[in-house]
Short mmCIF file of C-alpha atoms in Angstrom, two decimals:
data_model
loop_
_atom_site.label_atom_id
_atom_site.label_comp_id
_atom_site.label_asym_id
_atom_site.label_seq_id
_atom_site.Cartn_x
_atom_site.Cartn_y
_atom_site.Cartn_z
CA UNK Z 21 -48.54 2.60 3.53
CA UNK Z 22 -45.49 0.55 2.74
CA UNK Z 23 -42.52 2.61 1.81
CA UNK Z 24 -39.03 1.89 -0.01
CA UNK Z 25 -35.86 1.46 0.89
CA UNK Z 26 -31.77 2.67 0.82
CA UNK Z 27 -27.79 1.96 2.53
CA UNK Z 28 -20.98 3.14 3.43
CA UNK Z 29 -19.31 2.72 -0.38
CA UNK Z 30 -17.85 -0.17 -2.12
CA UNK Z 31 -16.90 -1.57 -5.27
CA UNK Z 32 -16.94 -5.00 -7.72
CA UNK Z 33 -15.77 -6.56 -11.28
CA UNK Z 34 -14.42 -9.06 -13.50
CA UNK Z 35 -13.40 -9.99 -16.76
CA UNK Z 36 -16.54 -8.79 -18.75
CA UNK Z 37 -17.58 -8.22 -22.67
CA UNK Z 38 -16.72 -4.55 -22.95
CA UNK Z 39 -19.99 -2.43 -22.14
CA UNK Z 40 -21.18 -4.67 -19.61
CA UNK Z 41 -21.89 -2.41 -16.34
CA UNK Z 42 -19.29 -2.74 -13.34
CA UNK Z 43 -17.64 -1.33 -11.07
CA UNK Z 44 -15.02 0.95 -12.29
CA UNK Z 45 -12.26 3.42 -11.22
CA UNK Z 46 -10.64 6.52 -13.39
CA UNK Z 47 -8.48 3.46 -14.89
CA UNK Z 48 -10.11 0.34 -14.65
CA UNK Z 49 -12.70 -2.21 -13.21
CA UNK Z 50 -12.82 -3.53 -9.70
CA UNK Z 51 -14.36 -6.37 -8.38
CA UNK Z 52 -15.52 -4.20 -5.46
CA UNK Z 53 -14.18 -1.24 -3.48
CA UNK Z 54 -14.78 0.51 -0.54
CA UNK Z 55 -14.62 4.55 -0.13
CA UNK Z 56 -14.81 6.72 3.23
CA UNK Z 57 -15.30 10.24 1.68
CA UNK Z 58 -13.90 13.16 3.37
CA UNK Z 59 -16.32 15.66 5.15
CA UNK Z 60 -16.41 19.31 2.90
CA UNK Z 61 -14.71 17.11 0.06
CA UNK Z 62 -15.07 14.94 -3.26
CA UNK Z 63 -11.58 13.21 -1.90
CA UNK Z 64 -12.30 9.88 -0.47
CA UNK Z 65 -9.89 6.70 1.10
CA UNK Z 66 -10.50 3.97 -0.85
CA UNK Z 67 -9.76 -0.04 -0.22
CA UNK Z 68 -10.15 -1.97 -4.12
CA UNK Z 69 -10.65 -5.67 -4.05
CA UNK Z 70 -7.27 -6.15 -4.76
CA UNK Z 71 -5.80 -4.33 -1.99
CA UNK Z 72 -3.30 -6.72 -0.39
CA UNK Z 73 -2.31 -4.51 2.85
CA UNK Z 74 -3.84 -3.66 6.00
CA UNK Z 75 -4.39 0.63 4.76
CA UNK Z 76 -6.35 2.69 2.37
CA UNK Z 77 -5.24 1.66 -1.00
CA UNK Z 78 -4.47 5.20 -1.30
CA UNK Z 79 -4.08 8.43 0.84
CA UNK Z 80 -7.45 9.63 -1.37
CA UNK Z 81 -9.07 9.63 -4.75
CA UNK Z 82 -11.09 11.85 -6.50
CA UNK Z 83 -14.76 10.41 -6.29
CA UNK Z 84 -15.75 12.48 -9.74
CA UNK Z 85 -13.56 10.92 -11.56
CA UNK Z 86 -13.61 7.39 -9.73
CA UNK Z 87 -17.49 7.42 -10.17
CA UNK Z 88 -18.39 9.36 -12.84
CA UNK Z 89 -17.65 7.03 -16.25
CA UNK Z 90 -20.42 4.79 -13.96
CA UNK Z 91 -22.94 7.19 -14.21
CA UNK Z 92 -22.33 8.61 -17.80
CA UNK Z 93 -22.52 5.50 -19.11
CA UNK Z 94 -26.28 4.02 -18.69
CA UNK Z 95 -27.54 4.49 -22.15
CA UNK Z 96 -28.61 0.51 -22.51
CA UNK Z 97 -28.70 0.04 -18.82
CA UNK Z 98 -31.76 -0.71 -16.60
CA UNK Z 99 -31.21 1.28 -13.51
CA UNK Z 100 -33.10 0.94 -9.69
CA UNK Z 101 -32.34 3.92 -7.58
CA UNK Z 102 -33.78 4.36 -4.05
CA UNK Z 103 -33.73 6.64 -1.47
CA UNK Z 104 -35.42 8.46 1.50
CA UNK Z 105 -33.68 11.97 0.51
CA UNK Z 106 -33.24 11.73 -3.09
CA UNK Z 107 -31.52 14.62 -5.50
CA UNK Z 108 -34.54 16.70 -5.62
CA UNK Z 109 -36.15 16.25 -1.96
CA UNK Z 110 -35.92 19.07 0.39
CA UNK Z 111 -35.73 17.26 3.36
CA UNK Z 112 -35.73 13.62 4.28
CA UNK Z 113 -38.58 11.33 4.35
CA UNK Z 114 -39.04 10.89 7.51
CA UNK Z 115 -41.76 7.57 7.03
CA UNK Z 116 -39.69 6.40 4.26
CA UNK Z 117 -37.36 3.34 5.09
CA UNK Z 118 -33.49 4.30 4.98
CA UNK Z 119 -31.73 2.29 2.10
CA UNK Z 120 -29.79 4.27 -0.18
CA UNK Z 121 -28.31 2.78 -3.43
CA UNK Z 122 -27.78 2.36 -7.13
CA UNK Z 123 -28.16 -1.28 -9.26
CA UNK Z 124 -27.68 -0.40 -12.38
CA UNK Z 125 -27.49 -3.65 -14.72
CA UNK Z 126 -28.03 -5.90 -18.67
CA UNK Z 127 -28.67 -9.11 -18.91
CA UNK Z 128 -25.26 -10.32 -18.26
CA UNK Z 129 -23.87 -8.42 -15.02
CA UNK Z 130 -24.20 -5.76 -13.09
CA UNK Z 131 -22.93 -3.11 -10.86
CA UNK Z 132 -24.31 -2.50 -7.07
CA UNK Z 133 -23.56 0.28 -5.10
CA UNK Z 134 -24.61 1.04 -0.95
CA UNK Z 135 -24.37 4.49 0.07
CA UNK Z 136 -25.57 7.14 2.88
CA UNK Z 137 -25.13 10.25 0.79
CA UNK Z 138 -27.93 12.84 0.84
CA UNK Z 139 -29.41 14.07 -2.01
CA UNK Z 140 -27.21 11.42 -4.46
CA UNK Z 141 -26.68 10.15 -6.76
CA UNK Z 142 -29.32 12.24 -10.11
CA UNK Z 143 -28.67 9.92 -12.28
CA UNK Z 144 -30.16 12.26 -15.26
CA UNK Z 145 -27.44 15.25 -14.23
CA UNK Z 146 -24.80 13.13 -12.65
CA UNK Z 147 -23.28 15.33 -10.16
CA UNK Z 148 -19.91 14.08 -6.95
CA UNK Z 149 -21.30 13.01 -3.59
CA UNK Z 150 -20.19 16.55 -2.23
CA UNK Z 151 -22.25 18.62 -4.50
CA UNK Z 152 -24.97 18.92 -1.99
CA UNK Z 153 -23.95 16.54 1.13
CA UNK Z 154 -20.75 18.16 2.97
CA UNK Z 155 -20.46 15.40 5.23
CA UNK Z 156 -18.22 12.26 5.15
CA UNK Z 157 -20.09 9.00 3.68
CA UNK Z 158 -19.09 5.76 3.07
CA UNK Z 159 -20.04 4.10 -0.57
CA UNK Z 160 -19.50 0.50 -1.34
CA UNK Z 161 -19.80 -0.51 -4.97
CA UNK Z 162 -19.82 -4.31 -5.87
CA UNK Z 163 -20.37 -6.34 -9.29
CA UNK Z 164 -22.80 -9.26 -9.53
CA UNK Z 165 -23.64 -11.36 -12.59
CA UNK Z 166 -27.08 -12.10 -13.27
CA UNK Z 167 -27.59 -15.19 -11.46
CA UNK Z 168 -27.47 -12.74 -8.52
CA UNK Z 169 -30.13 -10.14 -9.74
CA UNK Z 170 -33.39 -11.72 -8.34
CA UNK Z 171 -32.00 -12.76 -5.22
CA UNK Z 172 -30.79 -9.22 -4.55
CA UNK Z 173 -34.10 -8.15 -5.63
CA UNK Z 174 -36.03 -10.44 -2.76
CA UNK Z 175 -33.92 -9.44 -0.34
CA UNK Z 176 -34.77 -6.07 -1.30
CA UNK Z 177 -37.90 -5.97 -1.08
CA UNK Z 178 -37.95 -6.56 2.62
CA UNK Z 179 -36.56 -3.25 3.16
CA UNK Z 180 -39.64 -1.58 1.44
CA UNK Z 181 -36.69 0.85 -0.71
CA UNK Z 182 -38.18 4.12 -1.91
CA UNK Z 183 -37.76 3.81 -5.09
CA UNK Z 184 -37.16 7.56 -6.85
CA UNK Z 185 -35.72 6.62 -10.30
CA UNK Z 186 -36.02 3.50 -12.85
CA UNK Z 187 -34.95 2.83 -16.34
CA UNK Z 188 -34.60 0.41 -18.78
CA UNK Z 189 -36.78 -1.66 -21.46
CA UNK Z 190 -39.26 -4.64 -19.39
CA UNK Z 191 -38.02 -6.53 -16.48
CA UNK Z 192 -40.48 -9.10 -17.01
CA UNK Z 193 -37.57 -11.77 -16.60
CA UNK Z 194 -36.88 -10.78 -12.86
CA UNK Z 195 -40.26 -10.63 -11.51
CA UNK Z 196 -38.40 -9.93 -7.97
CA UNK Z 197 -37.03 -6.56 -9.94
CA UNK Z 198 -39.78 -5.65 -11.50
CA UNK Z 199 -41.78 -6.23 -7.78
CA UNK Z 200 -39.43 -3.47 -6.58
CA UNK Z 201 -40.98 -0.62 -8.79
CA UNK Z 202 -44.31 -1.92 -7.96
CA UNK Z 203 -46.45 -1.29 -5.17
CA UNK Z 204 -45.36 -3.60 -2.48
CA UNK Z 205 -47.03 -6.93 -1.26
CA UNK Z 206 -48.53 -7.98 2.01
CA UNK Z 207 -45.66 -9.22 4.02
CA UNK Z 208 -45.97 -11.90 6.88
CA UNK Z 209 -44.18 -11.85 10.16
CA UNK Z 210 -41.02 -12.24 11.16
CA UNK Z 211 -40.65 -9.19 8.70
CA UNK Z 212 -37.00 -9.77 7.86
CA UNK Z 213 -35.12 -10.97 5.42
CA UNK Z 214 -31.12 -12.29 4.71
CA UNK Z 215 -29.41 -13.30 1.78
CA UNK Z 216 -26.28 -13.87 0.25
CA UNK Z 217 -24.95 -12.63 -3.35
CA UNK Z 218 -21.13 -13.24 -4.74
CA UNK Z 219 -18.92 -10.44 -6.74
CA UNK Z 220 -18.44 -10.99 -10.35
CA UNK Z 221 -14.76 -12.22 -10.02
CA UNK Z 222 -12.45 -14.66 -8.54
CA UNK Z 223 -11.85 -15.10 -5.76
CA UNK Z 224 -15.54 -13.96 -5.03
CA UNK Z 225 -16.94 -11.53 -2.38
CA UNK Z 226 -19.46 -13.17 -0.12
CA UNK Z 227 -21.84 -9.93 0.33
CA UNK Z 228 -24.43 -11.08 3.25
CA UNK Z 229 -27.83 -8.50 3.21
CA UNK Z 230 -30.10 -8.10 6.34
CA UNK Z 231 -33.05 -6.69 5.51
CA UNK Z 232 -36.26 -5.35 7.71
CA UNK Z 233 -39.43 -3.89 7.43
CA UNK Z 234 -40.83 -1.37 9.94
CA UNK Z 235 -43.37 -4.05 11.02
CA UNK Z 236 -40.79 -6.40 12.78
CA UNK Z 237 -40.06 -3.24 15.19
CA UNK Z 238 -36.48 -4.55 15.79
CA UNK Z 239 -32.72 -3.12 16.44
CA UNK Z 240 -30.91 -5.36 13.36
CA UNK Z 241 -27.98 -5.05 14.92
CA UNK Z 242 -28.56 -6.62 18.14
CA UNK Z 243 -31.71 -8.56 17.06
CA UNK Z 244 -31.02 -9.87 13.68
CA UNK Z 245 -27.44 -9.64 12.75
CA UNK Z 246 -25.37 -10.42 15.98
CA UNK Z 247 -27.41 -13.04 16.50
CA UNK Z 248 -27.68 -14.72 12.46
CA UNK Z 249 -24.06 -14.26 12.67
CA UNK Z 250 -22.96 -15.04 16.09
CA UNK Z 251 -20.63 -12.25 16.85
CA UNK Z 252 -20.32 -9.55 19.07
CA UNK Z 253 -20.34 -6.40 17.28
CA UNK Z 254 -19.52 -2.56 17.50
CA UNK Z 255 -21.39 -0.37 15.40
CA UNK Z 256 -20.66 3.73 14.61
CA UNK Z 257 -24.54 4.71 14.37
CA UNK Z 258 -26.37 8.44 13.77
CA UNK Z 259 -28.54 9.27 17.27
CA UNK Z 260 -31.89 10.30 16.38
CA UNK Z 261 -32.87 14.11 16.67
CA UNK Z 262 -32.31 14.68 20.51
CA UNK Z 263 -28.99 12.90 20.14
CA UNK Z 264 -29.71 9.48 21.42
CA UNK Z 265 -28.74 5.99 20.83
CA UNK Z 266 -29.47 2.98 21.93
CA UNK Z 267 -27.78 1.38 24.94
CA UNK Z 268 -24.88 -0.53 24.61
CA UNK Z 269 -26.21 -3.96 24.97
CA UNK Z 270 -23.74 -6.41 26.72
CA UNK Z 271 -26.50 -8.97 28.90
CA UNK Z 272 -27.18 -10.79 25.93
CA UNK Z 273 -25.45 -13.66 24.51
CA UNK Z 274 -23.87 -11.35 22.35
CA UNK Z 275 -22.55 -8.21 22.28
CA UNK Z 276 -23.07 -4.77 20.52
CA UNK Z 277 -21.49 -1.95 21.73
CA UNK Z 278 -21.66 1.80 20.39
CA UNK Z 279 -18.77 3.72 19.42
CA UNK Z 280 -18.36 6.73 21.86
CA UNK Z 281 -20.37 9.60 19.78
CA UNK Z 282 -18.47 12.29 22.13
CA UNK Z 283 -15.38 11.86 20.71
CA UNK Z 284 -14.04 12.67 16.84
CA UNK Z 285 -13.21 9.26 15.10
CA UNK Z 286 -9.75 9.63 13.13
CA UNK Z 287 -10.32 9.31 9.40
CA UNK Z 288 -6.36 9.33 8.16
CA UNK Z 289 -5.55 12.35 10.14
CA UNK Z 290 -8.67 14.11 9.62
CA UNK Z 291 -10.98 14.39 12.92
CA UNK Z 292 -14.89 13.70 12.25
CA UNK Z 293 -17.06 14.03 14.44
CA UNK Z 294 -20.78 12.21 14.77
CA UNK Z 295 -22.74 15.59 13.45
CA UNK Z 296 -20.16 15.47 10.28
CA UNK Z 297 -20.57 11.70 9.08
CA UNK Z 298 -23.32 10.46 7.54
CA UNK Z 299 -22.18 6.70 7.54
CA UNK Z 300 -23.25 3.67 9.92
CA UNK Z 301 -21.43 0.71 9.94
CA UNK Z 302 -20.22 -1.65 12.12
CA UNK Z 303 -17.38 -4.37 12.84
CA UNK Z 304 -17.08 -7.84 14.85
CA UNK Z 305 -14.95 -7.59 17.77
CA UNK Z 306 -12.86 -10.64 16.46
CA UNK Z 307 -11.65 -10.44 13.01
CA UNK Z 308 -12.63 -9.88 10.14
CA UNK Z 309 -16.08 -9.18 9.88
CA UNK Z 310 -17.18 -5.02 8.17
CA UNK Z 311 -20.78 -4.24 7.58
CA UNK Z 312 -22.73 -0.74 5.85
CA UNK Z 313 -25.46 0.07 5.73
CA UNK Z 314 -28.36 3.32 6.86
CA UNK Z 315 -30.20 1.54 10.01
CA UNK Z 316 -28.91 2.96 12.86
CA UNK Z 317 -29.90 2.01 16.20
CA UNK Z 318 -31.97 4.27 18.08
CA UNK Z 319 -35.71 4.00 19.43
CA UNK Z 320 -37.16 5.35 16.02
CA UNK Z 321 -35.31 3.20 13.40
CA UNK Z 322 -36.91 0.04 14.81
CA UNK Z 323 -40.29 1.22 13.06
CA UNK Z 324 -38.62 2.22 9.51
CA UNK Z 325 -37.19 -0.27 6.96
CA UNK Z 326 -33.66 -0.07 6.54
CA UNK Z 327 -30.88 -2.85 5.78
CA UNK Z 328 -27.16 -3.92 6.31
CA UNK Z 329 -24.80 -5.32 3.87
CA UNK Z 330 -21.83 -7.06 5.55
CA UNK Z 331 -18.76 -8.89 4.08
CA UNK Z 332 -15.93 -10.15 5.67
CA UNK Z 333 -11.68 -9.36 4.95
CA UNK Z 334 -9.57 -8.87 7.50
CA UNK Z 335 -7.83 -5.91 6.14
CA UNK Z 336 -10.84 -3.96 5.81
CA UNK Z 337 -11.87 -4.92 9.22
CA UNK Z 338 -8.02 -3.66 10.73
CA UNK Z 339 -9.14 -0.51 9.02
CA UNK Z 340 -12.40 0.16 10.45
CA UNK Z 341 -11.49 -1.30 14.53
CA UNK Z 342 -8.66 1.21 14.19
CA UNK Z 343 -11.62 3.87 13.38
CA UNK Z 344 -13.56 2.77 16.29
CA UNK Z 345 -10.68 2.34 18.35
CA UNK Z 346 -9.40 6.33 18.16
CA UNK Z 347 -13.25 7.42 19.56
CA UNK Z 348 -13.30 4.37 22.26
CA UNK Z 349 -16.20 2.49 23.08
CA UNK Z 350 -19.37 3.20 24.93
CA UNK Z 351 -19.79 1.56 28.37
CA UNK Z 352 -22.48 -0.93 28.64
#
């Protein structure tokens, strides 16, 4: 039986009608935003769409005040939430797609969050990310307009997300979104799908989505992303239950190297070990690609649905290259 999908944090917005769902901070709207939640804290480092330096916008922000308005203002909004470890589950659902996220929208625009947090968010009684998951995490929020809704739904269908909550009126005007909350349809080879969506505001952010079904049995980084984008990649990935990762791949046309799991990464002044970080992210070796999601580089992950979001921003790439370099890379 096919299941359905979820995925560090990014935020997006534009000039909109009052009340339209969009990525928000404590003080205003943003076209997009990327958060790296600190360990055992609701504080997070943040990079906004209008950040102009190769550094986090602020030392830290409080995620409760940053995100609560978005989740507490969903009265007249459609919503689809998905995760393999939803709020009231006792453990992660092993055979489910690893996609994690929330899509809230009306007939004009919406916001999309992709994240790596366990048991979050509870859309009926919102609590900040650190309420149940004490690990570091990445969250991405992007504001998108209605012309991107269907395309997002079509690509997400190939992650087979596990939907744990949905609300709103009929989705008859959005067949691909309606399909996500119904039983999955039969798919055929190659069991992967890619697509692009644009953020709401100018200059728009182009977000490339990579999706794979369990039947594909591939490492999404070496077999799809690197080949599609023609780039060498560096990946910070969670190991399996036995602390194993697929080896760095250096013999193919495009290399995929693991960040060294044996050493902690440096996030600001904090050192974070692999076991204390729920995030999975990747960068290109050369500027300026950044990716985040819930697809890991393990043998077991080849057999579950998952997806990755990628975009190009030289400053974000510089920040995460510095983080990757703080631990070094696994040699081939």
